Amino acid sequence: MPSAHRPALSRARLATLTLLTLVSVLTGCSAGPDPTVRVAPTASASAPGAAKSEQPAAPDAPAAPAAPAEVAVPSVGITSSLMELGLNTDGTVEVPPAEKGMTAGWYTGGAVPGAVGAAVIIGHNDTHLGRAVFHDLKKIKVGADITVTDATGKALHFTVKATESVSKNAFPTEKVYGPTQERALRLITCDGDFDAQGHPVDNLIVYATTS
């Protein structure tokens, strides 16, 4: 799972961002209990399942994209329904429970897939129950298709632009969650070697966009 990081804030909250200290918490898809993901709670993450907007929509503005229901990466054999992931009461990001390790989750504090901004989908690599949904995500290649199907049945296609394996102690928060004019998608899981507690020390991040 992603390490210590925080969802992107709106421009109006950028001043607040400088006052918040990122808390480092190792997270993992491991043979032991699954730790959690630490982020600073923000107003932008308080409305699970809703598209975020600072201003009322104009009368002729297009309707906000529907919430995502399924993600598929055909080139590596991944297909999963999506649960909604918000924030726990202690400010940590929810992750799919170990018993649902074969199900990925959409972080509702980010963008809705297909909307302008960074949408984030999180999945386990492995749990203490065994192989999990994003076990083979490390095999993905630049140019691969990621399909997100929304609750209305509409399929959105994203093209992989880059992948990155990073230390959980140096998670690129702004790069993943920061403001973007692209319709961006990030897939995140664990990667790398294991620490003394059996938790992977790195995160794998897949960056994709759609037109």
mmCIF file with all atom_site columns, C-alpha atoms in Angstrom:
data_model
loop_
_atom_site.group_PDB
_atom_site.id
_atom_site.type_symbol
_atom_site.label_atom_id
_atom_site.label_alt_id
_atom_site.label_comp_id
_atom_site.label_asym_id
_atom_site.label_entity_id
_atom_site.label_seq_id
_atom_site.pdbx_PDB_ins_code
_atom_site.Cartn_x
_atom_site.Cartn_y
_atom_site.Cartn_z
_atom_site.occupancy
_atom_site.B_iso_or_equiv
_atom_site.pdbx_formal_charge
_atom_site.auth_seq_id
_atom_site.auth_comp_id
_atom_site.auth_asym_id
_atom_site.auth_atom_id
_atom_site.pdbx_PDB_model_num
ATOM 1   C CA . MET A 1 1   ? 0.000   0.000   0.000   1.00 0.00 ? 1   MET A CA 1
ATOM 2   C CA . PRO A 1 2   ? 1.121   3.589   -0.406  1.00 0.00 ? 2   PRO A CA 1
ATOM 3   C CA . SER A 1 3   ? 3.281   5.025   2.307   1.00 0.00 ? 3   SER A CA 1
ATOM 4   C CA . ALA A 1 4   ? 3.152   8.273   4.190   1.00 0.00 ? 4   ALA A CA 1
ATOM 5   C CA . HIS A 1 5   ? 1.377   10.671  1.877   1.00 0.00 ? 5   HIS A CA 1
ATOM 6   C CA . ARG A 1 6   ? -1.488  13.092  1.698   1.00 0.00 ? 6   ARG A CA 1
ATOM 7   C CA . PRO A 1 7   ? -4.112  13.743  -1.001  1.00 0.00 ? 7   PRO A CA 1
ATOM 8   C CA . ALA A 1 8   ? -3.731  16.895  -3.043  1.00 0.00 ? 8   ALA A CA 1
ATOM 9   C CA . LEU A 1 9   ? -5.300  20.058  -1.720  1.00 0.00 ? 9   LEU A CA 1
ATOM 10  C CA . SER A 1 10  ? -7.041  22.753  -3.731  1.00 0.00 ? 10  SER A CA 1
ATOM 11  C CA . ARG A 1 11  ? -5.193  25.954  -4.551  1.00 0.00 ? 11  ARG A CA 1
ATOM 12  C CA . ALA A 1 12  ? -7.156  27.695  -1.804  1.00 0.00 ? 12  ALA A CA 1
ATOM 13  C CA . ARG A 1 13  ? -5.624  25.292  0.705   1.00 0.00 ? 13  ARG A CA 1
ATOM 14  C CA . LEU A 1 14  ? -2.018  25.406  -0.498  1.00 0.00 ? 14  LEU A CA 1
ATOM 15  C CA . ALA A 1 15  ? -1.095  27.721  2.374   1.00 0.00 ? 15  ALA A CA 1
ATOM 16  C CA . THR A 1 16  ? -2.410  25.156  4.816   1.00 0.00 ? 16  THR A CA 1
ATOM 17  C CA . LEU A 1 17  ? -0.326  22.493  3.120   1.00 0.00 ? 17  LEU A CA 1
ATOM 18  C CA . THR A 1 18  ? 2.880   24.157  4.272   1.00 0.00 ? 18  THR A CA 1
ATOM 19  C CA . LEU A 1 19  ? 1.723   23.878  7.892   1.00 0.00 ? 19  LEU A CA 1
ATOM 20  C CA . LEU A 1 20  ? 1.103   20.152  7.739   1.00 0.00 ? 20  LEU A CA 1
ATOM 21  C CA . THR A 1 21  ? 3.892   17.688  8.523   1.00 0.00 ? 21  THR A CA 1
ATOM 22  C CA . LEU A 1 22  ? 3.906   14.411  6.661   1.00 0.00 ? 22  LEU A CA 1
ATOM 23  C CA . VAL A 1 23  ? 3.976   11.477  9.080   1.00 0.00 ? 23  VAL A CA 1
ATOM 24  C CA . SER A 1 24  ? 5.973   8.446   7.951   1.00 0.00 ? 24  SER A CA 1
ATOM 25  C CA . VAL A 1 25  ? 4.242   5.121   8.529   1.00 0.00 ? 25  VAL A CA 1
ATOM 26  C CA . LEU A 1 26  ? 5.380   1.927   6.831   1.00 0.00 ? 26  LEU A CA 1
ATOM 27  C CA . THR A 1 27  ? 2.561   0.214   5.048   1.00 0.00 ? 27  THR A CA 1
ATOM 28  C CA . GLY A 1 28  ? 2.554   -3.160  3.493   1.00 0.00 ? 28  GLY A CA 1
ATOM 29  C CA . CYS A 1 29  ? 1.089   -6.128  1.749   1.00 0.00 ? 29  CYS A CA 1
ATOM 30  C CA . SER A 1 30  ? 2.849   -8.705  3.804   1.00 0.00 ? 30  SER A CA 1
ATOM 31  C CA . ALA A 1 31  ? 2.724   -11.996 5.603   1.00 0.00 ? 31  ALA A CA 1
ATOM 32  C CA . GLY A 1 32  ? 1.761   -10.204 8.797   1.00 0.00 ? 32  GLY A CA 1
ATOM 33  C CA . PRO A 1 33  ? -1.089  -7.862  9.778   1.00 0.00 ? 33  PRO A CA 1
ATOM 34  C CA . ASP A 1 34  ? -1.618  -5.091  7.225   1.00 0.00 ? 34  ASP A CA 1
ATOM 35  C CA . PRO A 1 35  ? -0.565  -1.662  8.506   1.00 0.00 ? 35  PRO A CA 1
ATOM 36  C CA . THR A 1 36  ? -2.364  1.482   7.430   1.00 0.00 ? 36  THR A CA 1
ATOM 37  C CA . VAL A 1 37  ? -1.552  4.523   5.346   1.00 0.00 ? 37  VAL A CA 1
ATOM 38  C CA . ARG A 1 38  ? -0.966  7.847   7.089   1.00 0.00 ? 38  ARG A CA 1
ATOM 39  C CA . VAL A 1 39  ? -2.248  11.058  5.533   1.00 0.00 ? 39  VAL A CA 1
ATOM 40  C CA . ALA A 1 40  ? -3.216  14.422  6.965   1.00 0.00 ? 40  ALA A CA 1
ATOM 41  C CA . PRO A 1 41  ? -7.031  14.700  7.059   1.00 0.00 ? 41  PRO A CA 1
ATOM 42  C CA . THR A 1 42  ? -8.348  17.406  4.757   1.00 0.00 ? 42  THR A CA 1
ATOM 43  C CA . ALA A 1 43  ? -11.711 18.815  3.817   1.00 0.00 ? 43  ALA A CA 1
ATOM 44  C CA . SER A 1 44  ? -11.210 17.533  0.273   1.00 0.00 ? 44  SER A CA 1
ATOM 45  C CA . ALA A 1 45  ? -11.324 13.962  1.585   1.00 0.00 ? 45  ALA A CA 1
ATOM 46  C CA . SER A 1 46  ? -14.460 14.349  3.675   1.00 0.00 ? 46  SER A CA 1
ATOM 47  C CA . ALA A 1 47  ? -17.043 13.421  1.075   1.00 0.00 ? 47  ALA A CA 1
ATOM 48  C CA . PRO A 1 48  ? -16.451 9.810   -0.038  1.00 0.00 ? 48  PRO A CA 1
ATOM 49  C CA . GLY A 1 49  ? -17.764 8.965   -3.459  1.00 0.00 ? 49  GLY A CA 1
ATOM 50  C CA . ALA A 1 50  ? -18.315 12.532  -4.599  1.00 0.00 ? 50  ALA A CA 1
ATOM 51  C CA . ALA A 1 51  ? -16.473 14.511  -7.230  1.00 0.00 ? 51  ALA A CA 1
ATOM 52  C CA . LYS A 1 52  ? -14.690 17.459  -5.643  1.00 0.00 ? 52  LYS A CA 1
ATOM 53  C CA . SER A 1 53  ? -15.405 21.012  -6.776  1.00 0.00 ? 53  SER A CA 1
ATOM 54  C CA . GLU A 1 54  ? -14.596 24.398  -5.279  1.00 0.00 ? 54  GLU A CA 1
ATOM 55  C CA . GLN A 1 55  ? -17.228 26.265  -7.321  1.00 0.00 ? 55  GLN A CA 1
ATOM 56  C CA . PRO A 1 56  ? -20.865 25.492  -8.215  1.00 0.00 ? 56  PRO A CA 1
ATOM 57  C CA . ALA A 1 57  ? -21.149 23.912  -11.635 1.00 0.00 ? 57  ALA A CA 1
ATOM 58  C CA . ALA A 1 58  ? -22.204 26.225  -14.451 1.00 0.00 ? 58  ALA A CA 1
ATOM 59  C CA . PRO A 1 59  ? -25.679 25.507  -15.866 1.00 0.00 ? 59  PRO A CA 1
ATOM 60  C CA . ASP A 1 60  ? -24.192 24.115  -19.090 1.00 0.00 ? 60  ASP A CA 1
ATOM 61  C CA . ALA A 1 61  ? -21.309 22.276  -17.433 1.00 0.00 ? 61  ALA A CA 1
ATOM 62  C CA . PRO A 1 62  ? -21.057 18.524  -18.149 1.00 0.00 ? 62  PRO A CA 1
ATOM 63  C CA . ALA A 1 63  ? -22.204 16.191  -15.417 1.00 0.00 ? 63  ALA A CA 1
ATOM 64  C CA . ALA A 1 64  ? -19.508 14.924  -13.062 1.00 0.00 ? 64  ALA A CA 1
ATOM 65  C CA . PRO A 1 65  ? -18.239 11.416  -13.868 1.00 0.00 ? 65  PRO A CA 1
ATOM 66  C CA . ALA A 1 66  ? -19.960 8.575   -12.050 1.00 0.00 ? 66  ALA A CA 1
ATOM 67  C CA . ALA A 1 67  ? -18.079 6.730   -9.316  1.00 0.00 ? 67  ALA A CA 1
ATOM 68  C CA . PRO A 1 68  ? -15.827 3.917   -10.586 1.00 0.00 ? 68  PRO A CA 1
ATOM 69  C CA . ALA A 1 69  ? -17.030 0.343   -10.179 1.00 0.00 ? 69  ALA A CA 1
ATOM 70  C CA . GLU A 1 70  ? -14.311 -1.813  -11.773 1.00 0.00 ? 70  GLU A CA 1
ATOM 71  C CA . VAL A 1 71  ? -10.684 -1.642  -12.870 1.00 0.00 ? 71  VAL A CA 1
ATOM 72  C CA . ALA A 1 72  ? -9.035  -3.932  -15.405 1.00 0.00 ? 72  ALA A CA 1
ATOM 73  C CA . VAL A 1 73  ? -5.461  -4.239  -16.687 1.00 0.00 ? 73  VAL A CA 1
ATOM 74  C CA . PRO A 1 74  ? -5.810  -6.851  -19.458 1.00 0.00 ? 74  PRO A CA 1
ATOM 75  C CA . SER A 1 75  ? -2.098  -7.084  -20.241 1.00 0.00 ? 75  SER A CA 1
ATOM 76  C CA . VAL A 1 76  ? -1.314  -8.460  -16.767 1.00 0.00 ? 76  VAL A CA 1
ATOM 77  C CA . GLY A 1 77  ? -4.571  -10.299 -16.104 1.00 0.00 ? 77  GLY A CA 1
ATOM 78  C CA . ILE A 1 78  ? -6.024  -7.944  -13.488 1.00 0.00 ? 78  ILE A CA 1
ATOM 79  C CA . THR A 1 79  ? -9.763  -7.391  -13.133 1.00 0.00 ? 79  THR A CA 1
ATOM 80  C CA . SER A 1 80  ? -11.355 -6.193  -9.909  1.00 0.00 ? 80  SER A CA 1
ATOM 81  C CA . SER A 1 81  ? -14.457 -4.518  -8.613  1.00 0.00 ? 81  SER A CA 1
ATOM 82  C CA . LEU A 1 82  ? -13.717 -1.359  -6.647  1.00 0.00 ? 82  LEU A CA 1
ATOM 83  C CA . MET A 1 83  ? -14.605 -0.552  -3.071  1.00 0.00 ? 83  MET A CA 1
ATOM 84  C CA . GLU A 1 84  ? -14.549 3.020   -1.787  1.00 0.00 ? 84  GLU A CA 1
ATOM 85  C CA . LEU A 1 85  ? -11.633 3.999   0.446   1.00 0.00 ? 85  LEU A CA 1
ATOM 86  C CA . GLY A 1 86  ? -11.779 7.081   2.628   1.00 0.00 ? 86  GLY A CA 1
ATOM 87  C CA . LEU A 1 87  ? -10.009 8.132   5.804   1.00 0.00 ? 87  LEU A CA 1
ATOM 88  C CA . ASN A 1 88  ? -10.094 6.379   9.155   1.00 0.00 ? 88  ASN A CA 1
ATOM 89  C CA . THR A 1 89  ? -10.917 8.405   12.254  1.00 0.00 ? 89  THR A CA 1
ATOM 90  C CA . ASP A 1 90  ? -7.205  8.641   13.085  1.00 0.00 ? 90  ASP A CA 1
ATOM 91  C CA . GLY A 1 91  ? -6.384  10.238  9.737   1.00 0.00 ? 91  GLY A CA 1
ATOM 92  C CA . THR A 1 92  ? -5.053  7.105   8.052   1.00 0.00 ? 92  THR A CA 1
ATOM 93  C CA . VAL A 1 93  ? -6.205  6.064   4.618   1.00 0.00 ? 93  VAL A CA 1
ATOM 94  C CA . GLU A 1 94  ? -8.466  3.038   4.510   1.00 0.00 ? 94  GLU A CA 1
ATOM 95  C CA . VAL A 1 95  ? -7.114  0.065   2.581   1.00 0.00 ? 95  VAL A CA 1
ATOM 96  C CA . PRO A 1 96  ? -9.034  -3.015  1.499   1.00 0.00 ? 96  PRO A CA 1
ATOM 97  C CA . PRO A 1 97  ? -9.186  -5.494  4.396   1.00 0.00 ? 97  PRO A CA 1
ATOM 98  C CA . ALA A 1 98  ? -6.945  -8.531  4.117   1.00 0.00 ? 98  ALA A CA 1
ATOM 99  C CA . GLU A 1 99  ? -9.932  -10.836 3.631   1.00 0.00 ? 99  GLU A CA 1
ATOM 100 C CA . LYS A 1 100 ? -10.762 -8.784  0.510   1.00 0.00 ? 100 LYS A CA 1
ATOM 101 C CA . GLY A 1 101 ? -7.210  -8.772  -0.792  1.00 0.00 ? 101 GLY A CA 1
ATOM 102 C CA . MET A 1 102 ? -8.399  -9.608  -4.303  1.00 0.00 ? 102 MET A CA 1
ATOM 103 C CA . THR A 1 103 ? -10.445 -6.384  -4.410  1.00 0.00 ? 103 THR A CA 1
ATOM 104 C CA . ALA A 1 104 ? -8.889  -2.992  -5.166  1.00 0.00 ? 104 ALA A CA 1
ATOM 105 C CA . GLY A 1 105 ? -10.172 0.302   -3.815  1.00 0.00 ? 105 GLY A CA 1
ATOM 106 C CA . TRP A 1 106 ? -10.690 3.822   -5.150  1.00 0.00 ? 106 TRP A CA 1
ATOM 107 C CA . TYR A 1 107 ? -9.516  6.601   -2.819  1.00 0.00 ? 107 TYR A CA 1
ATOM 108 C CA . THR A 1 108 ? -12.500 8.963   -2.654  1.00 0.00 ? 108 THR A CA 1
ATOM 109 C CA . GLY A 1 109 ? -10.395 11.900  -1.481  1.00 0.00 ? 109 GLY A CA 1
ATOM 110 C CA . GLY A 1 110 ? -8.905  12.175  -4.961  1.00 0.00 ? 110 GLY A CA 1
ATOM 111 C CA . ALA A 1 111 ? -10.496 12.762  -8.333  1.00 0.00 ? 111 ALA A CA 1
ATOM 112 C CA . VAL A 1 112 ? -13.140 10.542  -9.878  1.00 0.00 ? 112 VAL A CA 1
ATOM 113 C CA . PRO A 1 113 ? -11.496 8.592   -12.728 1.00 0.00 ? 113 PRO A CA 1
ATOM 114 C CA . GLY A 1 114 ? -12.193 10.491  -15.926 1.00 0.00 ? 114 GLY A CA 1
ATOM 115 C CA . ALA A 1 115 ? -12.380 13.897  -14.241 1.00 0.00 ? 115 ALA A CA 1
ATOM 116 C CA . VAL A 1 116 ? -9.542  16.417  -14.361 1.00 0.00 ? 116 VAL A CA 1
ATOM 117 C CA . GLY A 1 117 ? -7.171  15.633  -11.509 1.00 0.00 ? 117 GLY A CA 1
ATOM 118 C CA . ALA A 1 118 ? -5.422  12.626  -10.024 1.00 0.00 ? 118 ALA A CA 1
ATOM 119 C CA . ALA A 1 119 ? -7.556  9.551   -9.328  1.00 0.00 ? 119 ALA A CA 1
ATOM 120 C CA . VAL A 1 120 ? -5.945  6.915   -7.126  1.00 0.00 ? 120 VAL A CA 1
ATOM 121 C CA . ILE A 1 121 ? -6.656  3.188   -6.956  1.00 0.00 ? 121 ILE A CA 1
ATOM 122 C CA . ILE A 1 122 ? -4.971  1.141   -4.218  1.00 0.00 ? 122 ILE A CA 1
ATOM 123 C CA . GLY A 1 123 ? -4.561  -2.616  -4.108  1.00 0.00 ? 123 GLY A CA 1
ATOM 124 C CA . HIS A 1 124 ? -2.649  -5.178  -2.084  1.00 0.00 ? 124 HIS A CA 1
ATOM 125 C CA . ASN A 1 125 ? 0.238   -7.093  -3.619  1.00 0.00 ? 125 ASN A CA 1
ATOM 126 C CA . ASP A 1 126 ? -0.022  -9.876  -1.052  1.00 0.00 ? 126 ASP A CA 1
ATOM 127 C CA . THR A 1 127 ? -1.660  -10.184 2.366   1.00 0.00 ? 127 THR A CA 1
ATOM 128 C CA . HIS A 1 128 ? -1.157  -12.674 5.175   1.00 0.00 ? 128 HIS A CA 1
ATOM 129 C CA . LEU A 1 129 ? -3.845  -14.703 3.392   1.00 0.00 ? 129 LEU A CA 1
ATOM 130 C CA . GLY A 1 130 ? -1.764  -14.966 0.234   1.00 0.00 ? 130 GLY A CA 1
ATOM 131 C CA . ARG A 1 131 ? -1.616  -13.516 -3.266  1.00 0.00 ? 131 ARG A CA 1
ATOM 132 C CA . ALA A 1 132 ? -3.677  -10.349 -3.792  1.00 0.00 ? 132 ALA A CA 1
ATOM 133 C CA . VAL A 1 133 ? -5.208  -8.307  -6.608  1.00 0.00 ? 133 VAL A CA 1
ATOM 134 C CA . PHE A 1 134 ? -2.150  -6.275  -7.676  1.00 0.00 ? 134 PHE A CA 1
ATOM 135 C CA . HIS A 1 135 ? 0.348   -9.122  -7.333  1.00 0.00 ? 135 HIS A CA 1
ATOM 136 C CA . ASP A 1 136 ? 1.241   -8.932  -11.037 1.00 0.00 ? 136 ASP A CA 1
ATOM 137 C CA . LEU A 1 137 ? 1.050   -5.146  -11.407 1.00 0.00 ? 137 LEU A CA 1
ATOM 138 C CA . LYS A 1 138 ? 4.862   -5.048  -11.490 1.00 0.00 ? 138 LYS A CA 1
ATOM 139 C CA . LYS A 1 139 ? 4.673   -6.646  -14.955 1.00 0.00 ? 139 LYS A CA 1
ATOM 140 C CA . ILE A 1 140 ? 2.808   -3.703  -16.486 1.00 0.00 ? 140 ILE A CA 1
ATOM 141 C CA . LYS A 1 141 ? 4.493   -1.880  -19.376 1.00 0.00 ? 141 LYS A CA 1
ATOM 142 C CA . VAL A 1 142 ? 4.400   1.697   -20.627 1.00 0.00 ? 142 VAL A CA 1
ATOM 143 C CA . GLY A 1 143 ? 1.648   1.953   -23.233 1.00 0.00 ? 143 GLY A CA 1
ATOM 144 C CA . ALA A 1 144 ? -0.571  -0.654  -21.551 1.00 0.00 ? 144 ALA A CA 1
ATOM 145 C CA . ASP A 1 145 ? -4.306  -0.038  -21.279 1.00 0.00 ? 145 ASP A CA 1
ATOM 146 C CA . ILE A 1 146 ? -6.068  0.367   -17.947 1.00 0.00 ? 146 ILE A CA 1
ATOM 147 C CA . THR A 1 147 ? -9.855  0.306   -18.168 1.00 0.00 ? 147 THR A CA 1
ATOM 148 C CA . VAL A 1 148 ? -12.022 1.802   -15.438 1.00 0.00 ? 148 VAL A CA 1
ATOM 149 C CA . THR A 1 149 ? -15.733 1.088   -15.722 1.00 0.00 ? 149 THR A CA 1
ATOM 150 C CA . ASP A 1 150 ? -18.034 3.423   -13.841 1.00 0.00 ? 150 ASP A CA 1
ATOM 151 C CA . ALA A 1 151 ? -21.294 2.715   -12.063 1.00 0.00 ? 151 ALA A CA 1
ATOM 152 C CA . THR A 1 152 ? -23.299 3.441   -15.233 1.00 0.00 ? 152 THR A CA 1
ATOM 153 C CA . GLY A 1 153 ? -21.333 0.880   -17.238 1.00 0.00 ? 153 GLY A CA 1
ATOM 154 C CA . LYS A 1 154 ? -19.250 3.447   -19.142 1.00 0.00 ? 154 LYS A CA 1
ATOM 155 C CA . ALA A 1 155 ? -15.683 2.275   -19.792 1.00 0.00 ? 155 ALA A CA 1
ATOM 156 C CA . LEU A 1 156 ? -12.822 4.774   -19.584 1.00 0.00 ? 156 LEU A CA 1
ATOM 157 C CA . HIS A 1 157 ? -9.462  3.835   -21.083 1.00 0.00 ? 157 HIS A CA 1
ATOM 158 C CA . PHE A 1 158 ? -6.194  5.095   -19.584 1.00 0.00 ? 158 PHE A CA 1
ATOM 159 C CA . THR A 1 159 ? -2.752  4.641   -21.127 1.00 0.00 ? 159 THR A CA 1
ATOM 160 C CA . VAL A 1 160 ? 0.238   3.902   -18.888 1.00 0.00 ? 160 VAL A CA 1
ATOM 161 C CA . LYS A 1 161 ? 2.824   6.679   -19.204 1.00 0.00 ? 161 LYS A CA 1
ATOM 162 C CA . ALA A 1 162 ? 5.330   5.609   -16.546 1.00 0.00 ? 162 ALA A CA 1
ATOM 163 C CA . THR A 1 163 ? 5.950   3.346   -13.571 1.00 0.00 ? 163 THR A CA 1
ATOM 164 C CA . GLU A 1 164 ? 8.039   4.068   -10.508 1.00 0.00 ? 164 GLU A CA 1
ATOM 165 C CA . SER A 1 165 ? 9.257   2.085   -7.505  1.00 0.00 ? 165 SER A CA 1
ATOM 166 C CA . VAL A 1 166 ? 9.918   4.351   -4.527  1.00 0.00 ? 166 VAL A CA 1
ATOM 167 C CA . SER A 1 167 ? 10.883  3.962   -0.896  1.00 0.00 ? 167 SER A CA 1
ATOM 168 C CA . LYS A 1 168 ? 7.918   4.286   1.424   1.00 0.00 ? 168 LYS A CA 1
ATOM 169 C CA . ASN A 1 169 ? 10.021  6.759   3.390   1.00 0.00 ? 169 ASN A CA 1
ATOM 170 C CA . ALA A 1 170 ? 10.254  9.020   0.328   1.00 0.00 ? 170 ALA A CA 1
ATOM 171 C CA . PHE A 1 171 ? 6.782   8.730   -1.185  1.00 0.00 ? 171 PHE A CA 1
ATOM 172 C CA . PRO A 1 172 ? 6.321   11.446  -3.888  1.00 0.00 ? 172 PRO A CA 1
ATOM 173 C CA . THR A 1 173 ? 3.123   12.916  -2.465  1.00 0.00 ? 173 THR A CA 1
ATOM 174 C CA . GLU A 1 174 ? 2.873   15.941  -4.722  1.00 0.00 ? 174 GLU A CA 1
ATOM 175 C CA . LYS A 1 175 ? 3.743   13.981  -7.841  1.00 0.00 ? 175 LYS A CA 1
ATOM 176 C CA . VAL A 1 176 ? 0.997   11.461  -7.115  1.00 0.00 ? 176 VAL A CA 1
ATOM 177 C CA . TYR A 1 177 ? -1.706  13.688  -5.606  1.00 0.00 ? 177 TYR A CA 1
ATOM 178 C CA . GLY A 1 178 ? -0.685  17.195  -6.685  1.00 0.00 ? 178 GLY A CA 1
ATOM 179 C CA . PRO A 1 179 ? -2.756  19.435  -8.955  1.00 0.00 ? 179 PRO A CA 1
ATOM 180 C CA . THR A 1 180 ? -2.836  18.433  -12.617 1.00 0.00 ? 180 THR A CA 1
ATOM 181 C CA . GLN A 1 181 ? -4.875  19.458  -15.632 1.00 0.00 ? 181 GLN A CA 1
ATOM 182 C CA . GLU A 1 182 ? -4.672  15.910  -16.943 1.00 0.00 ? 182 GLU A CA 1
ATOM 183 C CA . ARG A 1 183 ? -7.322  13.258  -16.444 1.00 0.00 ? 183 ARG A CA 1
ATOM 184 C CA . ALA A 1 184 ? -4.846  11.163  -14.518 1.00 0.00 ? 184 ALA A CA 1
ATOM 185 C CA . LEU A 1 185 ? -4.953  7.761   -12.869 1.00 0.00 ? 185 LEU A CA 1
ATOM 186 C CA . ARG A 1 186 ? -2.483  6.281   -10.390 1.00 0.00 ? 186 ARG A CA 1
ATOM 187 C CA . LEU A 1 187 ? -2.388  2.628   -9.333  1.00 0.00 ? 187 LEU A CA 1
ATOM 188 C CA . ILE A 1 188 ? -0.465  1.943   -6.121  1.00 0.00 ? 188 ILE A CA 1
ATOM 189 C CA . THR A 1 189 ? 0.702   -1.245  -4.453  1.00 0.00 ? 189 THR A CA 1
ATOM 190 C CA . CYS A 1 190 ? 3.705   -2.582  -2.538  1.00 0.00 ? 190 CYS A CA 1
ATOM 191 C CA . ASP A 1 191 ? 7.061   -3.445  -4.016  1.00 0.00 ? 191 ASP A CA 1
ATOM 192 C CA . GLY A 1 192 ? 10.644  -4.268  -3.146  1.00 0.00 ? 192 GLY A CA 1
ATOM 193 C CA . ASP A 1 193 ? 12.337  -6.178  -0.372  1.00 0.00 ? 193 ASP A CA 1
ATOM 194 C CA . PHE A 1 194 ? 10.889  -6.921  3.059   1.00 0.00 ? 194 PHE A CA 1
ATOM 195 C CA . ASP A 1 195 ? 11.836  -5.294  6.350   1.00 0.00 ? 195 ASP A CA 1
ATOM 196 C CA . ALA A 1 196 ? 12.355  -7.135  9.651   1.00 0.00 ? 196 ALA A CA 1
ATOM 197 C CA . GLN A 1 197 ? 8.589   -7.166  10.261  1.00 0.00 ? 197 GLN A CA 1
ATOM 198 C CA . GLY A 1 198 ? 7.895   -8.735  6.870   1.00 0.00 ? 198 GLY A CA 1
ATOM 199 C CA . HIS A 1 199 ? 6.561   -5.554  5.235   1.00 0.00 ? 199 HIS A CA 1
ATOM 200 C CA . PRO A 1 200 ? 7.681   -4.471  1.749   1.00 0.00 ? 200 PRO A CA 1
ATOM 201 C CA . VAL A 1 201 ? 9.837   -1.345  1.966   1.00 0.00 ? 201 VAL A CA 1
ATOM 202 C CA . ASP A 1 202 ? 8.824   0.210   -1.358  1.00 0.00 ? 202 ASP A CA 1
ATOM 203 C CA . ASN A 1 203 ? 5.735   1.249   -3.282  1.00 0.00 ? 203 ASN A CA 1
ATOM 204 C CA . LEU A 1 204 ? 5.058   0.647   -6.963  1.00 0.00 ? 204 LEU A CA 1
ATOM 205 C CA . ILE A 1 205 ? 3.245   3.559   -8.623  1.00 0.00 ? 205 ILE A CA 1
ATOM 206 C CA . VAL A 1 206 ? 1.722   3.340   -12.102 1.00 0.00 ? 206 VAL A CA 1
ATOM 207 C CA . TYR A 1 207 ? 0.990   6.666   -13.822 1.00 0.00 ? 207 TYR A CA 1
ATOM 208 C CA . ALA A 1 208 ? -1.652  6.750   -16.556 1.00 0.00 ? 208 ALA A CA 1
ATOM 209 C CA . THR A 1 209 ? -3.762  9.341   -18.361 1.00 0.00 ? 209 THR A CA 1
ATOM 210 C CA . THR A 1 210 ? -6.777  9.465   -20.639 1.00 0.00 ? 210 THR A CA 1
ATOM 211 C CA . SER A 1 211 ? -7.715  12.006  -23.285 1.00 0.00 ? 211 SER A CA 1
#
